[in-house]
GROMACS .gro file of N, CA and C in nm:
model
  339
    1UNK      N    1   6.673  18.387  -4.921
    1UNK     CA    2   6.591  18.317  -5.018
    1UNK      C    3   6.526  18.409  -5.131
    2UNK      N    4   6.532  18.408  -5.239
    2UNK     CA    5   6.468  18.513  -5.335
    2UNK      C    6   6.308  18.516  -5.308
    3UNK      N    7   6.236  18.622  -5.305
    3UNK     CA    8   6.110  18.627  -5.282
    3UNK      C    9   6.015  18.542  -5.385
    4UNK      N   10   6.085  18.543  -5.496
    4UNK     CA   11   5.984  18.459  -5.608
    4UNK      C   12   6.003  18.316  -5.593
    5UNK      N   13   6.086  18.259  -5.516
    5UNK     CA   14   6.109  18.120  -5.491
    5UNK      C   15   6.028  18.065  -5.379
    6UNK      N   16   5.971  18.144  -5.296
    6UNK     CA   17   5.913  18.127  -5.189
    6UNK      C   18   5.762  18.057  -5.198
    7UNK      N   19   5.715  18.104  -5.302
    7UNK     CA   20   5.571  18.079  -5.336
    7UNK      C   21   5.545  17.980  -5.468
    8UNK      N   22   5.444  17.892  -5.423
    8UNK     CA   23   5.416  17.809  -5.533
    8UNK      C   24   5.289  17.817  -5.573
    9UNK      N   25   5.236  17.823  -5.696
    9UNK     CA   26   5.113  17.850  -5.718
    9UNK      C   27   5.043  17.793  -5.848
   10UNK      N   28   4.929  17.731  -5.826
   10UNK     CA   29   4.853  17.653  -5.913
   10UNK      C   30   4.751  17.747  -5.995
   11UNK      N   31   4.752  17.773  -6.117
   11UNK     CA   32   4.672  17.864  -6.166
   11UNK      C   33   4.579  17.788  -6.264
   12UNK      N   34   4.446  17.780  -6.247
   12UNK     CA   35   4.341  17.723  -6.321
   12UNK      C   36   4.248  17.813  -6.421
   13UNK      N   37   4.222  17.754  -6.505
   13UNK     CA   38   4.132  17.819  -6.614
   13UNK      C   39   3.995  17.830  -6.547
   14UNK      N   40   3.938  17.934  -6.615
   14UNK     CA   41   3.771  17.924  -6.576
   14UNK      C   42   3.686  17.835  -6.662
   15UNK      N   43   3.606  17.752  -6.608
   15UNK     CA   44   3.550  17.651  -6.674
   15UNK      C   45   3.414  17.675  -6.693
   16UNK      N   46   3.363  17.638  -6.841
   16UNK     CA   47   3.218  17.631  -6.884
   16UNK      C   48   3.194  17.503  -6.915
   17UNK      N   49   3.131  17.424  -6.826
   17UNK     CA   50   3.111  17.283  -6.865
   17UNK      C   51   3.004  17.273  -6.984
   18UNK      N   52   3.042  17.159  -7.054
   18UNK     CA   53   2.924  17.113  -7.178
   18UNK      C   54   2.875  16.997  -7.140
   19UNK      N   55   2.770  16.955  -7.196
   19UNK     CA   56   2.686  16.835  -7.186
   19UNK      C   57   2.757  16.740  -7.283
   20UNK      N   58   2.850  16.659  -7.257
   20UNK     CA   59   2.921  16.558  -7.352
   20UNK      C   60   2.823  16.479  -7.404
   21UNK      N   61   2.705  16.442  -7.379
   21UNK     CA   62   2.596  16.378  -7.456
   21UNK      C   63   2.555  16.435  -7.563
   22UNK      N   64   2.572  16.559  -7.585
   22UNK     CA   65   2.541  16.621  -7.729
   22UNK      C   66   2.640  16.611  -7.817
   23UNK      N   67   2.732  16.542  -7.813
   23UNK     CA   68   2.859  16.530  -7.902
   23UNK      C   69   2.840  16.380  -7.969
   24UNK      N   70   2.890  16.361  -8.095
   24UNK     CA   71   2.869  16.252  -8.154
   24UNK      C   72   2.971  16.137  -8.082
   25UNK      N   73   2.970  16.033  -8.085
   25UNK     CA   74   3.041  15.912  -8.051
   25UNK      C   75   3.194  15.946  -8.109
   26UNK      N   76   3.208  15.963  -8.227
   26UNK     CA   77   3.344  15.987  -8.267
   26UNK      C   78   3.416  16.098  -8.225
   27UNK      N   79   3.341  16.201  -8.209
   27UNK     CA   80   3.387  16.323  -8.135
   27UNK      C   81   3.439  16.281  -7.993
   28UNK      N   82   3.364  16.223  -7.924
   28UNK     CA   83   3.398  16.181  -7.779
   28UNK      C   84   3.511  16.090  -7.774
   29UNK      N   85   3.539  15.995  -7.876
   29UNK     CA   86   3.643  15.916  -7.888
   29UNK      C   87   3.777  16.011  -7.914
   30UNK      N   88   3.777  16.100  -7.980
   30UNK     CA   89   3.880  16.172  -7.998
   30UNK      C   90   3.917  16.276  -7.885
   31UNK      N   91   3.812  16.322  -7.800
   31UNK     CA   92   3.845  16.382  -7.679
   31UNK      C   93   3.889  16.317  -7.586
   32UNK      N   94   3.845  16.195  -7.575
   32UNK     CA   95   3.909  16.099  -7.461
   32UNK      C   96   4.055  16.061  -7.507
   33UNK      N   97   4.083  16.031  -7.651
   33UNK     CA   98   4.214  16.015  -7.683
   33UNK      C   99   4.314  16.136  -7.626
   34UNK      N  100   4.273  16.254  -7.647
   34UNK     CA  101   4.351  16.368  -7.610
   34UNK      C  102   4.359  16.366  -7.451
   35UNK      N  103   4.262  16.347  -7.402
   35UNK     CA  104   4.250  16.354  -7.260
   35UNK      C  105   4.341  16.230  -7.182
   36UNK      N  106   4.373  16.108  -7.240
   36UNK     CA  107   4.451  16.022  -7.189
   36UNK      C  108   4.583  16.049  -7.199
   37UNK      N  109   4.625  16.128  -7.318
   37UNK     CA  110   4.755  16.158  -7.350
   37UNK      C  111   4.793  16.248  -7.238
   38UNK      N  112   4.683  16.386  -7.221
   38UNK     CA  113   4.743  16.479  -7.135
   38UNK      C  114   4.751  16.420  -6.986
   39UNK      N  115   4.673  16.341  -6.941
   39UNK     CA  116   4.680  16.252  -6.831
   39UNK      C  117   4.815  16.170  -6.799
   40UNK      N  118   4.857  16.107  -6.911
   40UNK     CA  119   4.984  16.040  -6.927
   40UNK      C  120   5.093  16.136  -6.886
   41UNK      N  121   5.082  16.253  -6.977
   41UNK     CA  122   5.198  16.367  -6.943
   41UNK      C  123   5.188  16.420  -6.807
   42UNK      N  124   5.087  16.403  -6.728
   42UNK     CA  125   5.081  16.457  -6.591
   42UNK      C  126   5.139  16.352  -6.520
   43UNK      N  127   5.112  16.235  -6.528
   43UNK     CA  128   5.175  16.146  -6.462
   43UNK      C  129   5.336  16.124  -6.482
   44UNK      N  130   5.373  16.151  -6.608
   44UNK     CA  131   5.516  16.149  -6.625
   44UNK      C  132   5.575  16.274  -6.567
   45UNK      N  133   5.511  16.354  -6.548
   45UNK     CA  134   5.571  16.482  -6.480
   45UNK      C  135   5.573  16.489  -6.338
   46UNK      N  136   5.501  16.374  -6.280
   46UNK     CA  137   5.489  16.330  -6.133
   46UNK      C  138   5.408  16.392  -6.059
   47UNK      N  139   5.279  16.420  -6.127
   47UNK     CA  140   5.138  16.468  -6.082
   47UNK      C  141   5.027  16.355  -6.086
   48UNK      N  142   4.994  16.321  -5.978
   48UNK     CA  143   4.853  16.242  -5.991
   48UNK      C  144   4.738  16.304  -5.926
   49UNK      N  145   4.606  16.303  -5.977
   49UNK     CA  146   4.495  16.371  -5.964
   49UNK      C  147   4.424  16.315  -5.821
   50UNK      N  148   4.422  16.171  -5.805
   50UNK     CA  149   4.348  16.094  -5.703
   50UNK      C  150   4.216  16.153  -5.658
   51UNK      N  151   4.132  16.208  -5.735
   51UNK     CA  152   4.015  16.246  -5.688
   51UNK      C  153   3.908  16.231  -5.822
   52UNK      N  154   3.918  16.158  -5.912
   52UNK     CA  155   3.843  16.165  -6.031
   52UNK      C  156   3.711  16.071  -6.021
   53UNK      N  157   3.713  15.988  -5.932
   53UNK     CA  158   3.587  15.899  -5.925
   53UNK      C  159   3.558  15.933  -5.777
   54UNK      N  160   3.428  15.973  -5.757
   54UNK     CA  161   3.369  16.007  -5.622
   54UNK      C  162   3.364  15.873  -5.559
   55UNK      N  163   3.374  15.873  -5.428
   55UNK     CA  164   3.326  15.746  -5.366
   55UNK      C  165   3.178  15.730  -5.368
   56UNK      N  166   3.140  15.628  -5.346
   56UNK     CA  167   2.984  15.581  -5.360
   56UNK      C  168   2.925  15.640  -5.242
   57UNK      N  169   2.998  15.664  -5.126
   57UNK     CA  170   2.966  15.718  -5.009
   57UNK      C  171   2.922  15.865  -4.996
   58UNK      N  172   2.969  15.919  -5.101
   58UNK     CA  173   2.955  16.091  -5.092
   58UNK      C  174   2.858  16.110  -5.206
   59UNK      N  175   2.772  16.232  -5.176
   59UNK     CA  176   2.679  16.264  -5.284
   59UNK      C  177   2.744  16.340  -5.376
   60UNK      N  178   2.669  16.309  -5.524
   60UNK     CA  179   2.716  16.382  -5.642
   60UNK      C  180   2.732  16.265  -5.739
   61UNK      N  181   2.764  16.314  -5.861
   61UNK     CA  182   2.768  16.201  -5.964
   61UNK      C  183   2.902  16.142  -5.943
   62UNK      N  184   2.923  16.027  -5.998
   62UNK     CA  185   3.034  15.931  -5.998
   62UNK      C  186   3.178  16.023  -6.045
   63UNK      N  187   3.145  16.106  -6.166
   63UNK     CA  188   3.257  16.150  -6.228
   63UNK      C  189   3.244  16.297  -6.222
   64UNK      N  190   3.210  16.357  -6.121
   64UNK     CA  191   3.188  16.508  -6.146
   64UNK      C  192   3.297  16.585  -6.109
   65UNK      N  193   3.426  16.528  -6.114
   65UNK     CA  194   3.555  16.624  -6.120
   65UNK      C  195   3.607  16.620  -6.241
   66UNK      N  196   3.519  16.574  -6.356
   66UNK     CA  197   3.578  16.552  -6.485
   66UNK      C  198   3.482  16.647  -6.567
   67UNK      N  199   3.516  16.744  -6.626
   67UNK     CA  200   3.448  16.854  -6.708
   67UNK      C  201   3.476  16.842  -6.864
   68UNK      N  202   3.388  16.850  -6.935
   68UNK     CA  203   3.408  16.882  -7.089
   68UNK      C  204   3.412  17.018  -7.100
   69UNK      N  205   3.496  17.091  -7.171
   69UNK     CA  206   3.481  17.224  -7.217
   69UNK      C  207   3.513  17.242  -7.359
   70UNK      N  208   3.502  17.352  -7.404
   70UNK     CA  209   3.537  17.390  -7.524
   70UNK      C  210   3.667  17.349  -7.542
   71UNK      N  211   3.761  17.344  -7.477
   71UNK     CA  212   3.908  17.312  -7.503
   71UNK      C  213   3.913  17.181  -7.467
   72UNK      N  214   3.828  17.092  -7.417
   72UNK     CA  215   3.848  16.944  -7.389
   72UNK      C  216   3.818  16.910  -7.266
   73UNK      N  217   3.853  16.780  -7.237
   73UNK     CA  218   3.804  16.727  -7.099
   73UNK      C  219   3.895  16.795  -6.999
   74UNK      N  220   3.854  16.826  -6.857
   74UNK     CA  221   3.942  16.891  -6.773
   74UNK      C  222   3.893  16.830  -6.639
   75UNK      N  223   4.016  16.807  -6.564
   75UNK     CA  224   4.006  16.775  -6.407
   75UNK      C  225   3.976  16.892  -6.325
   76UNK      N  226   3.897  16.875  -6.225
   76UNK     CA  227   3.880  16.999  -6.132
   76UNK      C  228   3.919  16.915  -5.987
   77UNK      N  229   3.925  17.006  -5.897
   77UNK     CA  230   3.919  16.977  -5.740
   77UNK      C  231   4.050  16.903  -5.738
   78UNK      N  232   4.152  16.967  -5.724
   78UNK     CA  233   4.293  16.900  -5.693
   78UNK      C  234   4.315  16.896  -5.559
   79UNK      N  235   4.237  16.894  -5.462
   79UNK     CA  236   4.246  16.898  -5.340
   79UNK      C  237   4.336  16.785  -5.260
   80UNK      N  238   4.324  16.659  -5.320
   80UNK     CA  239   4.395  16.540  -5.274
   80UNK      C  240   4.503  16.509  -5.357
   81UNK      N  241   4.542  16.585  -5.450
   81UNK     CA  242   4.632  16.569  -5.557
   81UNK      C  243   4.762  16.530  -5.487
   82UNK      N  244   4.867  16.430  -5.547
   82UNK     CA  245   4.993  16.434  -5.505
   82UNK      C  246   5.099  16.435  -5.594
   83UNK      N  247   5.228  16.491  -5.566
   83UNK     CA  248   5.325  16.475  -5.670
   83UNK      C  249   5.417  16.354  -5.615
   84UNK      N  250   5.497  16.310  -5.714
   84UNK     CA  251   5.586  16.210  -5.684
   84UNK      C  252   5.699  16.235  -5.575
   85UNK      N  253   5.731  16.370  -5.597
   85UNK     CA  254   5.833  16.410  -5.482
   85UNK      C  255   5.791  16.433  -5.339
   86UNK      N  256   5.637  16.446  -5.332
   86UNK     CA  257   5.576  16.450  -5.219
   86UNK      C  258   5.547  16.313  -5.136
   87UNK      N  259   5.516  16.224  -5.215
   87UNK     CA  260   5.498  16.100  -5.147
   87UNK      C  261   5.571  15.992  -5.182
   88UNK      N  262   5.687  15.961  -5.278
   88UNK     CA  263   5.767  15.893  -5.281
   88UNK      C  264   5.742  15.806  -5.414
   89UNK      N  265   5.834  15.717  -5.471
   89UNK     CA  266   5.802  15.658  -5.586
   89UNK      C  267   5.693  15.520  -5.570
   90UNK      N  268   5.707  15.474  -5.473
   90UNK     CA  269   5.614  15.333  -5.442
   90UNK      C  270   5.453  15.380  -5.416
   91UNK      N  271   5.443  15.496  -5.345
   91UNK     CA  272   5.314  15.550  -5.329
   91UNK      C  273   5.247  15.592  -5.456
   92UNK      N  274   5.348  15.689  -5.523
   92UNK     CA  275   5.312  15.741  -5.632
   92UNK      C  276   5.257  15.633  -5.744
   93UNK      N  277   5.333  15.550  -5.757
   93UNK     CA  278   5.310  15.437  -5.849
   93UNK      C  279   5.181  15.351  -5.845
   94UNK      N  280   5.133  15.333  -5.693
   94UNK     CA  281   5.012  15.296  -5.666
   94UNK      C  282   4.887  15.404  -5.682
   95UNK      N  283   4.917  15.507  -5.677
   95UNK     CA  284   4.806  15.616  -5.721
   95UNK      C  285   4.790  15.615  -5.853
   96UNK      N  286   4.898  15.633  -5.939
   96UNK     CA  287   4.888  15.623  -6.071
   96UNK      C  288   4.806  15.505  -6.128
   97UNK      N  289   4.836  15.383  -6.068
   97UNK     CA  290   4.764  15.259  -6.132
   97UNK      C  291   4.622  15.288  -6.096
   98UNK      N  292   4.576  15.326  -5.965
   98UNK     CA  293   4.449  15.342  -5.930
   98UNK      C  294   4.371  15.446  -6.022
   99UNK      N  295   4.469  15.561  -6.054
   99UNK     CA  296   4.405  15.654  -6.138
   99UNK      C  297   4.374  15.601  -6.275
  100UNK      N  298   4.457  15.543  -6.337
  100UNK     CA  299   4.437  15.439  -6.460
  100UNK      C  300   4.313  15.366  -6.452
  101UNK      N  301   4.299  15.304  -6.358
  101UNK     CA  302   4.177  15.203  -6.332
  101UNK      C  303   4.047  15.302  -6.341
  102UNK      N  304   4.061  15.419  -6.281
  102UNK     CA  305   3.945  15.501  -6.282
  102UNK      C  306   3.930  15.566  -6.387
  103UNK      N  307   4.018  15.600  -6.482
  103UNK     CA  308   4.001  15.653  -6.609
  103UNK      C  309   3.959  15.551  -6.708
  104UNK      N  310   3.989  15.440  -6.684
  104UNK     CA  311   3.913  15.324  -6.764
  104UNK      C  312   3.772  15.330  -6.739
  105UNK      N  313   3.720  15.344  -6.636
  105UNK     CA  314   3.592  15.346  -6.593
  105UNK      C  315   3.529  15.462  -6.640
  106UNK      N  316   3.612  15.591  -6.639
  106UNK     CA  317   3.530  15.711  -6.687
  106UNK      C  318   3.511  15.693  -6.836
  107UNK      N  319   3.625  15.634  -6.902
  107UNK     CA  320   3.620  15.614  -7.053
  107UNK      C  321   3.481  15.545  -7.102
  108UNK      N  322   3.484  15.418  -7.038
  108UNK     CA  323   3.356  15.345  -7.070
  108UNK      C  324   3.228  15.433  -7.035
  109UNK      N  325   3.219  15.501  -6.903
  109UNK     CA  326   3.098  15.580  -6.881
  109UNK      C  327   3.092  15.689  -6.999
  110UNK      N  328   3.202  15.769  -7.045
  110UNK     CA  329   3.193  15.869  -7.132
  110UNK      C  330   3.163  15.824  -7.263
  111UNK      N  331   3.193  15.722  -7.318
  111UNK     CA  332   3.177  15.677  -7.461
  111UNK      C  333   3.048  15.591  -7.460
  112UNK      N  334   2.983  15.549  -7.333
  112UNK     CA  335   2.862  15.472  -7.372
  112UNK      C  336   2.726  15.561  -7.332
  113UNK      N  337   2.753  15.660  -7.308
  113UNK     CA  338   2.619  15.762  -7.267
  113UNK      C  339   2.571  15.800  -7.407
   0.00000   0.00000   0.00000
């Protein structure tokens, strides 16, 4: 096997989080629209994050795996993410539905602050 084909790598950008509460509502609506489209594209590509909403039993903010940066809203901590090829169609579909529910809760949180 070719050496380049042995390795898979995830490259992430360096994030400088911003306080979304300093942005006007209309700007946050636009940011959320873009984020929802990006998340849809990730799902269509066979990737689900699975960790956007922190369980209430864990310390930290409810949505502290979602950052606002100058480039837009970003997901962090892909430790329990899954790919469709890894978990199969049925489980992947369940994960996507759960993530959509979490994103609806995040949208409400993000826009109502």
